[in-house]
Coordinates of C-alpha atoms (C1' of nucleotides) in Angstrom, one line a residue:
Chain H
X1 CA -11.9 -10.9 -66.8
X2 CA -10.3 -8.6 -64.3
X3 CA -10.6 -5.0 -66.1
X4 CA -10.4 -2.2 -63.4
X5 CA -12.0 0.9 -65.1
X6 CA -12.0 4.0 -62.6
X7 CA -15.0 5.9 -62.8
X8 CA -14.8 9.2 -64.8
X9 CA -12.1 7.6 -66.5
X10 CA -14.0 4.5 -68.5
X11 CA -15.4 6.1 -71.5
X12 CA -14.0 8.9 -74.1
X13 CA -17.3 10.9 -73.2
X14 CA -16.1 11.3 -69.7
X15 CA -12.4 12.5 -70.4
X16 CA -13.9 14.9 -72.8
X17 CA -14.6 17.3 -70.1
X18 CA -11.1 16.9 -68.4
X19 CA -8.3 19.7 -68.8
X20 CA -6.0 18.9 -71.8
X21 CA -2.8 18.0 -70.8
X22 CA 0.3 18.8 -72.4
X23 CA -1.2 20.2 -75.2
X24 CA 1.6 22.5 -76.4
X25 CA 4.1 20.1 -77.0
X26 CA 1.4 17.8 -78.7
X27 CA 0.8 20.6 -81.1
X28 CA 4.4 20.8 -81.9
X29 CA 4.9 17.4 -82.7
X30 CA 1.8 16.9 -85.0
X31 CA 2.2 20.0 -87.3
X32 CA 1.0 17.9 -90.1
X33 CA -2.5 17.1 -88.4
X34 CA -5.2 19.8 -88.1
X35 CA -6.0 19.6 -84.4
X36 CA -9.2 21.5 -84.8
X37 CA -11.0 18.2 -86.2
X38 CA -9.1 15.7 -84.0
X39 CA -11.3 14.7 -80.8
X40 CA -10.4 16.3 -77.8
X41 CA -9.5 12.9 -76.2
X42 CA -7.1 12.0 -78.6
X43 CA -5.2 15.4 -78.6
X44 CA -3.4 14.8 -75.4
X45 CA -2.7 10.9 -76.4
X46 CA 0.9 9.8 -77.0
X47 CA -0.6 6.9 -79.2
X48 CA -1.6 9.6 -81.8
X49 CA 1.9 9.8 -83.1
X50 CA 3.5 6.7 -82.5
X51 CA 0.5 4.2 -82.3
X52 CA -2.0 2.8 -84.9
X53 CA -3.9 6.3 -84.4
X54 CA -1.0 7.9 -86.4
X55 CA -2.2 6.5 -89.6
X56 CA -5.7 7.6 -89.4
X57 CA -7.7 10.8 -90.7
X58 CA -8.8 13.3 -88.1
X59 CA -12.4 12.0 -89.7
X60 CA -11.3 8.3 -88.8
X61 CA -10.3 9.4 -85.7
X62 CA -13.4 11.0 -84.6
X63 CA -15.3 8.1 -85.6
X64 CA -13.1 5.6 -84.0
X65 CA -13.2 7.6 -80.6
X66 CA -16.9 7.0 -80.7
X67 CA -16.2 3.3 -80.3
X68 CA -13.3 3.4 -78.1
X69 CA -12.3 3.6 -74.6
X70 CA -9.9 3.9 -72.0
X71 CA -8.9 1.6 -69.3
X72 CA -6.6 1.6 -66.3
X73 CA -5.3 -1.9 -65.7
X74 CA -3.7 -2.5 -62.1
X75 CA -0.2 -4.3 -62.3
X76 CA -0.5 -8.1 -62.1
X77 CA -4.0 -8.5 -63.8
X78 CA -4.8 -10.6 -66.7
X79 CA -7.0 -8.7 -69.2
X80 CA -6.7 -11.4 -72.2
X81 CA -6.6 -15.2 -71.1
X82 CA -4.7 -18.0 -73.5
X83 CA -7.2 -19.4 -76.0
X84 CA -9.9 -16.5 -75.1
X85 CA -11.8 -15.0 -78.1
X86 CA -10.8 -11.9 -79.1
X87 CA -13.5 -9.0 -79.8
X88 CA -11.1 -6.0 -78.9
X89 CA -7.9 -4.4 -79.9
X90 CA -5.9 -1.9 -78.1
X91 CA -3.1 0.7 -77.8
X92 CA -1.1 0.7 -74.8
X93 CA -0.9 4.4 -73.6
X94 CA 1.2 4.0 -70.5
X95 CA 2.7 1.1 -68.9
X96 CA 4.3 -2.5 -69.8
X97 CA 2.1 -5.4 -70.7
X98 CA 3.4 -9.2 -70.5
X99 CA 2.4 -11.8 -73.2
X100 CA 2.6 -15.2 -71.9
X101 CA 2.1 -19.0 -72.6
X102 CA 1.3 -21.5 -70.3
X103 CA 1.5 -25.3 -70.5
X104 CA -0.8 -27.5 -69.2
X105 CA 1.2 -28.7 -66.3
X106 CA 1.8 -24.8 -65.1
X107 CA 5.0 -24.0 -66.7
X108 CA 5.2 -20.6 -68.1
X109 CA 7.0 -18.4 -70.8
X110 CA 6.9 -14.8 -71.5
X111 CA 6.8 -14.3 -75.3
X112 CA 6.8 -10.7 -75.4
X113 CA 6.7 -7.4 -73.7
X114 CA 4.8 -4.5 -74.9
X115 CA 5.3 -0.5 -74.3
X116 CA 3.4 2.4 -75.2
X117 CA 2.5 3.1 -77.7
X118 CA 2.6 -0.3 -79.1
X119 CA -0.7 -1.9 -80.5
X120 CA -2.0 -5.0 -78.9
X121 CA -4.2 -7.8 -80.8
X122 CA -3.4 -10.6 -83.2
X123 CA -5.4 -9.0 -86.4
X124 CA -7.4 -11.5 -88.6
X125 CA -7.4 -14.1 -85.9
X126 CA -10.5 -14.9 -84.0
X127 CA -8.8 -16.0 -80.6
X128 CA -5.7 -15.6 -78.6
X129 CA -2.7 -17.9 -78.5
X130 CA -1.3 -16.3 -75.2
X131 CA -2.5 -14.3 -72.2
X132 CA -1.9 -10.7 -71.8
X133 CA -1.4 -9.3 -68.3
X134 CA -0.1 -5.7 -67.0
X135 CA 3.4 -5.9 -65.6
X136 CA 3.0 -2.6 -63.9
X137 CA -0.2 -0.3 -63.8
X138 CA -1.0 0.3 -67.3
X139 CA -3.4 2.3 -69.4
X140 CA -4.7 1.2 -72.8
X141 CA -7.4 2.5 -75.0
X142 CA -9.5 -0.4 -76.5
X143 CA -11.1 -0.5 -80.0
X144 CA -14.0 -2.8 -80.8
X145 CA -12.5 -5.6 -83.3
X146 CA -15.1 -4.7 -85.9
X147 CA -14.3 -1.1 -86.2
X148 CA -10.3 -1.8 -86.5
X149 CA -11.0 -4.3 -89.3
X150 CA -13.2 -2.0 -91.1
X151 CA -10.6 0.6 -90.8
X152 CA -7.7 -1.9 -92.1
X153 CA -9.7 -2.5 -95.4
X154 CA -10.2 1.0 -96.1
X155 CA -7.1 2.8 -95.1
X156 CA -3.5 1.1 -96.7
X157 CA -1.4 3.3 -94.4
X158 CA -2.9 1.5 -91.2
X159 CA -2.2 -1.9 -92.6
X160 CA 1.5 -0.8 -93.5
X161 CA 1.9 0.3 -90.0
X162 CA 0.6 -2.6 -88.4
X163 CA 2.6 -4.8 -90.9
X164 CA 5.8 -2.9 -89.5
X165 CA 5.2 -3.4 -86.0
X166 CA 4.6 -7.1 -86.7
X167 CA 8.0 -7.2 -88.4
X168 CA 9.6 -5.2 -85.4
X169 CA 8.0 -8.1 -83.2
X170 CA 9.3 -10.9 -85.0
X171 CA 12.8 -9.6 -85.4
X172 CA 12.7 -9.1 -81.2
X173 CA 11.2 -12.8 -80.8
X174 CA 13.9 -14.1 -82.9
X175 CA 16.6 -12.0 -81.0
X176 CA 14.8 -13.7 -78.0
X177 CA 15.4 -17.4 -79.3
X178 CA 18.9 -16.9 -79.5
X179 CA 18.9 -15.7 -75.9
X180 CA 16.6 -18.3 -74.9
X181 CA 18.6 -21.3 -76.8
X182 CA 22.1 -20.6 -76.6
X183 CA 22.9 -17.9 -73.8
X184 CA 24.2 -18.7 -70.2
X185 CA 21.9 -17.5 -67.1
X186 CA 24.4 -14.5 -66.7
X187 CA 24.2 -13.3 -70.4
X188 CA 20.5 -13.9 -70.2
X189 CA 20.1 -11.6 -67.6
X190 CA 22.2 -9.1 -68.8
X191 CA 20.4 -9.5 -72.0
X192 CA 17.1 -8.6 -70.2
X193 CA 18.5 -5.6 -68.3
X194 CA 20.2 -4.1 -71.9
X195 CA 16.7 -4.7 -73.2
X196 CA 15.0 -2.6 -70.4
X197 CA 17.5 0.0 -70.4
X198 CA 17.2 0.4 -73.9
X199 CA 13.5 0.9 -73.6
X200 CA 13.4 3.3 -70.6
X201 CA 16.2 5.3 -72.0
X202 CA 16.7 4.9 -75.8
X203 CA 19.2 7.7 -76.4
X204 CA 21.6 6.9 -73.5
X205 CA 25.4 6.1 -74.4
X206 CA 27.0 5.2 -71.6
X207 CA 24.9 5.4 -68.1
X208 CA 21.4 4.6 -67.5
X209 CA 18.7 4.2 -64.5
X210 CA 15.8 2.4 -64.6
X211 CA 12.9 0.8 -62.6
X212 CA 12.2 -2.8 -63.7
X213 CA 8.7 -3.2 -65.1
X214 CA 9.1 -6.8 -63.5
X215 CA 9.3 -9.2 -60.6
X216 CA 12.2 -11.7 -60.3
X217 CA 9.3 -14.2 -61.2
X218 CA 8.2 -12.4 -64.1
X219 CA 12.4 -12.2 -65.1
X220 CA 12.8 -15.7 -64.5
X221 CA 9.6 -16.7 -66.9
X222 CA 11.1 -14.3 -69.8
X223 CA 14.4 -15.8 -69.7
X224 CA 13.5 -19.5 -68.9
X225 CA 15.5 -19.7 -65.7
X226 CA 14.2 -20.2 -61.8
X227 CA 14.1 -17.1 -59.5
X228 CA 16.9 -18.2 -57.6
X229 CA 19.1 -18.3 -60.5
X230 CA 18.0 -14.7 -61.6
X231 CA 18.7 -13.5 -58.1
X232 CA 22.1 -14.9 -58.1
X233 CA 23.0 -13.8 -61.5
X234 CA 22.1 -10.3 -60.3
X235 CA 23.9 -10.2 -57.4
X236 CA 27.1 -11.6 -59.6
X237 CA 26.4 -8.8 -61.9
X238 CA 26.4 -6.3 -59.0
X239 CA 29.6 -7.5 -57.5
X240 CA 31.5 -7.4 -60.7
X241 CA 30.3 -3.6 -60.7
X242 CA 28.2 -3.9 -64.2
X243 CA 25.2 -2.9 -62.3
X244 CA 23.9 -1.1 -59.1
X245 CA 20.9 -2.2 -57.3
X246 CA 18.9 0.1 -55.0
X247 CA 15.4 -1.1 -54.2
X248 CA 15.2 -4.5 -55.8
X249 CA 13.4 -2.8 -58.6
X250 CA 15.5 0.4 -59.2
X251 CA 19.0 -0.3 -61.1
X252 CA 21.8 1.5 -62.4
X253 CA 24.0 0.6 -65.1
X254 CA 27.0 3.0 -65.1
X255 CA 28.6 1.5 -68.3
X256 CA 26.1 0.3 -70.9
X257 CA 29.2 -1.2 -72.9
X258 CA 30.1 -3.4 -70.0
X259 CA 26.5 -4.6 -69.7
X260 CA 26.1 -5.3 -73.4
X261 CA 29.4 -7.3 -73.3
X262 CA 28.2 -9.4 -70.6
X263 CA 24.9 -9.8 -72.7
X264 CA 27.2 -11.8 -75.4
X265 CA 26.3 -9.0 -78.1
X266 CA 29.8 -7.9 -79.1
Chain G
X1 CA 27.9 -16.1 -102.1
X2 CA 27.4 -19.5 -103.3
X3 CA 24.5 -19.8 -105.4
X4 CA 24.5 -22.4 -107.8
X5 CA 22.7 -21.7 -111.0
X6 CA 21.7 -24.5 -113.3
X7 CA 22.1 -24.0 -116.8
X8 CA 19.4 -23.3 -118.7
X9 CA 17.2 -22.9 -115.3
X10 CA 18.5 -19.8 -114.2
X11 CA 16.5 -17.2 -115.9
X12 CA 12.8 -16.8 -116.8
X13 CA 13.3 -16.7 -120.3
X14 CA 15.1 -20.0 -120.7
X15 CA 12.2 -21.6 -118.7
X16 CA 9.6 -20.0 -120.9
X17 CA 10.6 -22.7 -123.6
X18 CA 10.3 -25.7 -121.1
X19 CA 7.0 -27.9 -121.7
X20 CA 4.4 -26.7 -118.9
X21 CA 4.0 -29.4 -116.2
X22 CA 0.8 -30.4 -114.3
X23 CA -1.4 -27.6 -116.2
X24 CA -4.7 -29.1 -115.9
X25 CA -4.4 -29.3 -112.1
X26 CA -3.3 -25.6 -112.2
X27 CA -6.0 -24.5 -114.2
X28 CA -8.7 -26.0 -112.0
X29 CA -7.4 -24.5 -109.1
X30 CA -7.0 -21.0 -110.6
X31 CA -10.3 -20.3 -112.3
X32 CA -10.5 -16.8 -111.2
X33 CA -7.0 -16.1 -113.1
X34 CA -6.9 -15.8 -117.1
X35 CA -4.3 -18.1 -117.7
X36 CA -3.9 -16.8 -121.3
X37 CA -2.7 -13.5 -119.8
X38 CA 0.0 -15.0 -117.4
X39 CA 3.5 -15.7 -118.1
X40 CA 4.5 -19.3 -119.3
X41 CA 6.7 -19.7 -116.3
X42 CA 4.2 -18.6 -113.8
X43 CA 1.8 -21.2 -114.8
X44 CA 3.5 -24.1 -113.6
X45 CA 4.6 -22.4 -110.4
X46 CA 3.2 -23.4 -106.9
X47 CA 4.0 -20.0 -105.4
X48 CA 1.3 -18.4 -107.8
X49 CA -1.5 -20.2 -105.6
X50 CA -0.1 -19.6 -102.0
X51 CA 2.6 -17.4 -102.3
X52 CA 3.2 -13.8 -102.9
X53 CA 2.2 -13.9 -106.5
X54 CA -1.3 -15.0 -105.4
X55 CA -2.2 -11.5 -104.8
X56 CA -0.9 -10.1 -108.2
X57 CA -2.8 -9.3 -111.5
X58 CA -2.0 -11.1 -114.7
X59 CA -0.5 -7.8 -116.0
X60 CA 1.8 -7.4 -112.6
X61 CA 3.2 -11.0 -112.9
X62 CA 4.2 -10.4 -116.5
X63 CA 6.0 -7.3 -115.2
X64 CA 7.3 -9.0 -112.4
X65 CA 8.6 -11.8 -114.4
X66 CA 10.8 -9.8 -116.5
X67 CA 12.9 -9.2 -113.6
X68 CA 13.0 -12.3 -111.5
X69 CA 15.2 -15.6 -112.0
X70 CA 14.9 -19.2 -110.7
X71 CA 17.6 -20.4 -108.9
X72 CA 18.6 -23.9 -107.5
X73 CA 20.4 -23.9 -104.1
X74 CA 22.2 -26.9 -103.3
X75 CA 21.8 -28.3 -99.5
X76 CA 24.2 -26.7 -97.1
X77 CA 24.9 -23.4 -99.2
X78 CA 24.4 -20.4 -97.5
X79 CA 22.7 -17.6 -99.8
X80 CA 22.1 -14.7 -97.7
X81 CA 24.8 -13.9 -94.6
X82 CA 23.8 -12.5 -91.3
X83 CA 24.2 -8.7 -91.6
X84 CA 24.5 -8.5 -95.2
X85 CA 22.9 -6.0 -97.5
X86 CA 19.4 -7.0 -98.8
X87 CA 19.1 -6.6 -102.8
X88 CA 16.1 -9.2 -103.1
X89 CA 13.5 -11.2 -101.8
X90 CA 12.3 -14.6 -102.9
X91 CA 9.8 -17.1 -102.9
X92 CA 10.6 -20.7 -101.9
X93 CA 9.2 -22.9 -104.7
X94 CA 10.7 -26.5 -103.4
X95 CA 12.7 -27.2 -100.6
X96 CA 13.8 -26.0 -97.1
X97 CA 15.5 -23.0 -95.6
X98 CA 16.5 -22.4 -92.1
X99 CA 17.1 -18.9 -90.9
X100 CA 20.1 -18.9 -88.2
X101 CA 21.7 -16.4 -85.9
X102 CA 25.1 -17.0 -84.6
X103 CA 26.8 -15.1 -81.8
X104 CA 30.6 -13.8 -81.8
X105 CA 32.3 -16.9 -80.5
X106 CA 30.2 -19.4 -82.9
X107 CA 27.2 -20.5 -80.6
X108 CA 24.5 -20.8 -83.4
X109 CA 20.5 -20.9 -83.2
X110 CA 18.1 -21.5 -86.2
X111 CA 15.4 -19.0 -85.7
X112 CA 13.0 -20.1 -88.2
X113 CA 12.3 -22.8 -91.0
X114 CA 10.6 -21.6 -94.0
X115 CA 9.1 -24.1 -96.5
X116 CA 7.4 -23.7 -100.0
X117 CA 5.6 -21.7 -100.9
X118 CA 6.9 -19.5 -98.2
X119 CA 8.0 -15.8 -99.3
X120 CA 11.6 -15.0 -97.7
X121 CA 13.2 -11.4 -96.8
X122 CA 12.6 -8.7 -94.4
X123 CA 10.7 -6.0 -96.1
X124 CA 11.4 -2.5 -95.3
X125 CA 14.6 -3.1 -93.6
X126 CA 18.3 -2.9 -95.6
X127 CA 20.2 -5.6 -93.9
X128 CA 19.6 -9.0 -92.9
X129 CA 19.5 -9.8 -89.3
X130 CA 20.3 -13.5 -89.8
X131 CA 21.7 -16.0 -92.5
X132 CA 19.8 -18.1 -94.7
X133 CA 20.9 -21.5 -96.1
X134 CA 19.2 -24.4 -97.9
X135 CA 18.6 -27.1 -95.5
X136 CA 18.0 -29.5 -98.4
X137 CA 18.1 -28.9 -102.0
X138 CA 15.8 -26.1 -102.7
X139 CA 14.6 -24.2 -105.6
X140 CA 14.1 -20.1 -105.2
X141 CA 12.5 -17.4 -107.3
X142 CA 14.3 -14.4 -106.8
X143 CA 12.7 -10.8 -107.0
X144 CA 14.8 -7.5 -107.1
X145 CA 14.0 -5.5 -103.7
X146 CA 12.8 -2.5 -106.0
X147 CA 10.1 -4.6 -107.9
X148 CA 8.6 -5.9 -105.0
X149 CA 8.6 -2.8 -103.0
X150 CA 6.8 -0.9 -105.9
X151 CA 4.4 -3.8 -106.1
X152 CA 3.7 -3.4 -102.4
X153 CA 3.1 0.2 -102.7
X154 CA 0.6 0.0 -105.2
X155 CA -1.1 -3.7 -104.3
X156 CA -2.8 -3.4 -101.1
X157 CA -3.7 -7.1 -101.3
X158 CA 0.2 -7.8 -101.5
X159 CA 0.9 -6.1 -98.1
X160 CA -2.2 -7.9 -96.6
X161 CA -0.3 -11.1 -97.5
X162 CA 3.0 -10.4 -96.4
X163 CA 1.4 -8.9 -93.2
X164 CA -0.2 -12.2 -92.7
X165 CA 2.8 -14.3 -93.3
X166 CA 4.6 -12.0 -91.0
X167 CA 1.9 -12.7 -88.4
X168 CA 2.1 -16.4 -88.8
X169 CA 5.8 -16.4 -88.4
X170 CA 5.4 -14.6 -85.1
X171 CA 3.0 -17.1 -83.9
X172 CA 5.6 -19.9 -84.8
X173 CA 8.4 -18.0 -83.3
X174 CA 6.5 -17.4 -80.1
X175 CA 5.4 -21.2 -79.7
X176 CA 9.1 -22.1 -80.2
X177 CA 10.3 -19.4 -77.3
X178 CA 8.2 -21.7 -75.0
X179 CA 9.9 -24.9 -76.4
X180 CA 13.3 -23.2 -76.0
X181 CA 12.6 -21.7 -72.8
X182 CA 10.5 -24.2 -70.9
X183 CA 10.4 -27.8 -72.1
X184 CA 13.0 -30.9 -71.6
X185 CA 15.1 -32.3 -74.1
X186 CA 12.8 -34.9 -74.9
X187 CA 9.6 -32.4 -75.2
X188 CA 12.0 -30.5 -77.5
X189 CA 12.7 -33.1 -79.8
X190 CA 9.1 -34.4 -80.0
X191 CA 8.1 -30.9 -80.8
X192 CA 10.6 -30.8 -83.7
X193 CA 9.2 -34.1 -85.0
X194 CA 5.7 -32.9 -84.8
X195 CA 6.7 -29.9 -86.4
X196 CA 8.1 -31.4 -89.4
X197 CA 5.2 -34.2 -89.6
X198 CA 2.7 -31.5 -89.6
X199 CA 4.5 -29.8 -92.7
X200 CA 5.3 -32.7 -94.6
X201 CA 1.8 -34.2 -94.1
X202 CA -0.6 -31.6 -93.1
X203 CA -4.0 -33.6 -92.9
X204 CA -2.6 -36.7 -91.5
X205 CA -4.5 -37.5 -88.5
X206 CA -3.0 -40.8 -86.9
X207 CA 0.1 -42.2 -88.7
X208 CA 2.9 -40.2 -90.3
X209 CA 5.9 -41.0 -92.2
X210 CA 8.6 -38.3 -93.3
X211 CA 12.4 -37.4 -94.4
X212 CA 13.8 -34.9 -91.7
X213 CA 15.1 -32.0 -93.7
X214 CA 17.7 -31.3 -91.1
X215 CA 20.6 -33.1 -90.1
X216 CA 21.5 -33.7 -86.2
X217 CA 23.6 -30.7 -86.0
X218 CA 20.7 -28.7 -87.6
X219 CA 18.1 -30.4 -85.3
X220 CA 20.3 -29.2 -82.2
X221 CA 20.8 -25.8 -83.4
X222 CA 17.1 -25.6 -83.7
X223 CA 16.4 -26.7 -80.3
X224 CA 18.9 -25.0 -78.4
X225 CA 20.5 -28.5 -77.5
X226 CA 23.7 -30.3 -78.4
X227 CA 24.2 -33.3 -81.3
X228 CA 24.6 -35.7 -78.5
X229 CA 21.1 -35.1 -76.7
X230 CA 19.1 -34.8 -79.6
X231 CA 20.5 -38.7 -80.8
X232 CA 19.9 -39.9 -77.1
X233 CA 16.6 -38.6 -77.2
X234 CA 15.5 -39.9 -80.6
X235 CA 16.7 -43.4 -79.3
X236 CA 14.5 -42.8 -76.4
X237 CA 11.4 -42.1 -78.5
X238 CA 12.3 -45.1 -80.8
X239 CA 12.5 -47.3 -77.4
X240 CA 9.4 -46.1 -76.4
X241 CA 7.9 -46.9 -79.5
X242 CA 6.9 -43.3 -80.2
X243 CA 8.9 -43.2 -83.4
X244 CA 10.6 -45.6 -85.7
X245 CA 13.7 -44.6 -87.3
X246 CA 14.9 -46.3 -91.0
X247 CA 17.4 -44.4 -92.5
X248 CA 18.8 -41.3 -89.8
X249 CA 16.7 -39.1 -91.9
X250 CA 13.5 -41.3 -92.4
X251 CA 11.0 -41.3 -89.7
X252 CA 7.8 -42.9 -89.1
X253 CA 5.3 -42.0 -86.6
X254 CA 2.5 -44.7 -85.9
X255 CA 0.3 -42.4 -83.4
X256 CA 0.8 -38.6 -83.8
X257 CA -1.5 -38.4 -80.7
X258 CA 1.3 -39.7 -78.6
X259 CA 4.2 -37.8 -80.4
X260 CA 2.2 -34.7 -79.4
X261 CA 1.7 -35.8 -75.9
X262 CA 5.6 -36.3 -75.8
X263 CA 5.8 -32.7 -76.8
X264 CA 4.2 -31.7 -74.1
X265 CA 1.2 -30.4 -76.0
X266 CA -1.9 -31.7 -74.4
Chain K
dG1 C1' 9.3 1.4 -33.6
dA2 C1' 6.7 -3.3 -33.6
dT3 C1' 4.4 -6.5 -36.2
dG4 C1' 3.6 -9.2 -40.4
dC5 C1' 3.9 -10.9 -45.0
dG6 C1' 5.2 -11.3 -49.7
dA7 C1' 9.1 -10.8 -52.3
dA8 C1' 14.1 -11.4 -52.8
dT9 C1' 18.4 -13.3 -51.5
dT10 C1' 21.5 -17.1 -49.7
dG11 C1' 23.1 -21.6 -49.0
dA12 C1' 23.3 -26.8 -49.5
dT13 C1' 22.2 -30.6 -52.7
dC14 C1' 20.6 -32.7 -56.7
dT15 C1' 20.0 -33.7 -61.8
dG16 C1' 19.7 -32.8 -67.0
dC17 C1' 22.3 -31.7 -70.1
dA18 C1' 27.1 -30.7 -72.1
dT19 C1' 31.4 -32.1 -72.4
dC20 C1' 34.8 -35.3 -73.6
dA21 C1' 35.8 -39.7 -75.9
dA22 C1' 35.3 -44.1 -78.4
dG23 C1' 33.1 -46.6 -81.7
dG24 C1' 29.4 -47.7 -85.4
dT25 C1' 27.2 -47.0 -89.9
dT26 C1' 26.4 -45.1 -94.5
dG27 C1' 28.1 -43.8 -98.8
dC28 C1' 31.4 -42.5 -102.1
dG29 C1' 35.9 -42.9 -105.1
dG30 C1' 39.7 -45.4 -106.3
Chain R
dC1 C1' 36.3 -54.5 -102.3
dC2 C1' 38.6 -51.1 -99.5
dG3 C1' 39.6 -47.1 -97.3
dC4 C1' 38.1 -42.8 -95.9
dA5 C1' 35.0 -39.1 -94.3
dA6 C1' 31.1 -37.3 -92.8
dC7 C1' 27.5 -38.4 -89.9
dC8 C1' 25.5 -40.8 -86.1
dT9 C1' 25.5 -43.2 -82.0
dT10 C1' 27.0 -44.8 -76.9
dG11 C1' 29.2 -44.1 -72.9
dA12 C1' 31.6 -41.9 -69.0
dT13 C1' 32.3 -37.6 -66.3
dG14 C1' 31.6 -33.0 -65.2
dC15 C1' 29.3 -29.0 -64.3
dA16 C1' 25.5 -25.2 -64.8
dG17 C1' 21.5 -24.5 -63.4
dA18 C1' 17.3 -26.9 -60.9
dT19 C1' 15.4 -27.9 -56.3
dC20 C1' 15.0 -27.6 -51.6
dA21 C1' 15.1 -25.1 -47.5
dA22 C1' 16.2 -21.1 -44.5
dT23 C1' 16.8 -16.4 -43.7
dT24 C1' 16.7 -11.5 -44.6
dC25 C1' 14.8 -7.4 -46.9
dG26 C1' 11.2 -4.0 -48.3
dC27 C1' 7.3 -2.2 -46.8
dA28 C1' 2.6 -1.4 -45.5
dT29 C1' -0.4 -1.3 -41.1
dC30 C1' -0.7 -0.2 -36.7

DNA sequence: GATGCGAATTGATCTGCATCAAGGTTGCGG
DNA sequence: CCGCAACCTTGATGCAGATCAATTCGCATC
């Protein structure tokens, strides 16, 4: 296990003494929650609105926050191993996590990308069927397995929320199966870029600019290709004017429509 | 829509008058349910034990059975189209259903296989993101969308059951992503055979015999290959002694261990 | 700016699977 | 028993993407 905990940010208790950040906006968004009762740590937390915590009452938040802790995970560090037993769940607060499977001989496939404020963990199963690794610097809020499972049992809304997320991930996985099984290399790369664009800039209609959260090697593992093929297809898309590449990681898409067409989704 | 309804078997009401089948075994298995209160149609139904209905009380079963109907679907007929709006859910009672996605130019990928007593349908979403087609002759029990959603809201155990199935399907989809993205043609075919073997004969340790529920074309669409490649790899596996092929559809696996090794799962 | 190193690109060649093209098998209706 | 059609197998050839092999780029450190 290679979790990096920054001093003064590891536990909830330490964070409580920090100044609240962006509190005004949060209050606006969460008119239905009584902020006075919500733990201070949670008040500035994104996950309280989109993540698991949005299904909890203030009293439950208080209880859960006693057992949870924030962690910062550096890019490239694996924090759950394939086949490892699971003793905790977590919420992604910031960053991107890749879920991957490895074969005995080392062949690897990324089977999912998770963004904030996704919930991570496989409920009702003792061990992880894949590895989780931070693709870029990432912050998560970790809950002990026991606490979450108790909350699920007593809060139907929470199970509904996790069920919805599982269905969303299932839809994504099946979309990706079509990409892996039937698309050409160019379509695969375009599909990946379209996926990232839609996540980093959900309401963009035409133009989009973003930082790729994955290296070429990661992209290859996500698309079932090699690094070289990914690179060639990126240059091909660039020469066709569908994308512009600044710093290897920074991509501009002048016309999302053309990108989506190149991805084979017409 | 091409649903084939056999006269006398279409509605619950007609079935009520039929003799009960395998009633003794059923009673043994379901000691916790008062059979006297359970609708007669449901008493001989497999899905009452493994499927959605196992989470319902006898009173709920009675209510649901009033709105549900049995249907027989011939092999090869599509009964839900991609992008079609969903007005019902169903339980598979018998048979195999393939879920597939098609691209605009006709390329197709099977993204899931469902066996009895799986639940079919995408809760909380108005339209289907893929097509459903019977791979072999199949029987389903159809419930109106409204009825199921009402039951979910009032029965936490039902949502838990559907959540568990969604997680199971997600695990399967991700396993298949590894197969599609990183395995060779031979490993793909071996993986498919191993999958079918495990479904048709779950507790077999060494030897297994089964009927393939899919044609070569379907297998190709499931594996992201062509018919020809599937056929070649089947003969290759046969010549290597890993499988025996009787009638194109009937396969014998003398040593499951060797098959699993050929599938790349060591 | 020079140095060094991992990451990315680019080029040459190879190969696994697709594609194209015949046959062979099975089963059904006349 | 024959002929047709759907399905499967087998063979010959082509090509997309893998593999092998240099560069080149980006960026941090001195």
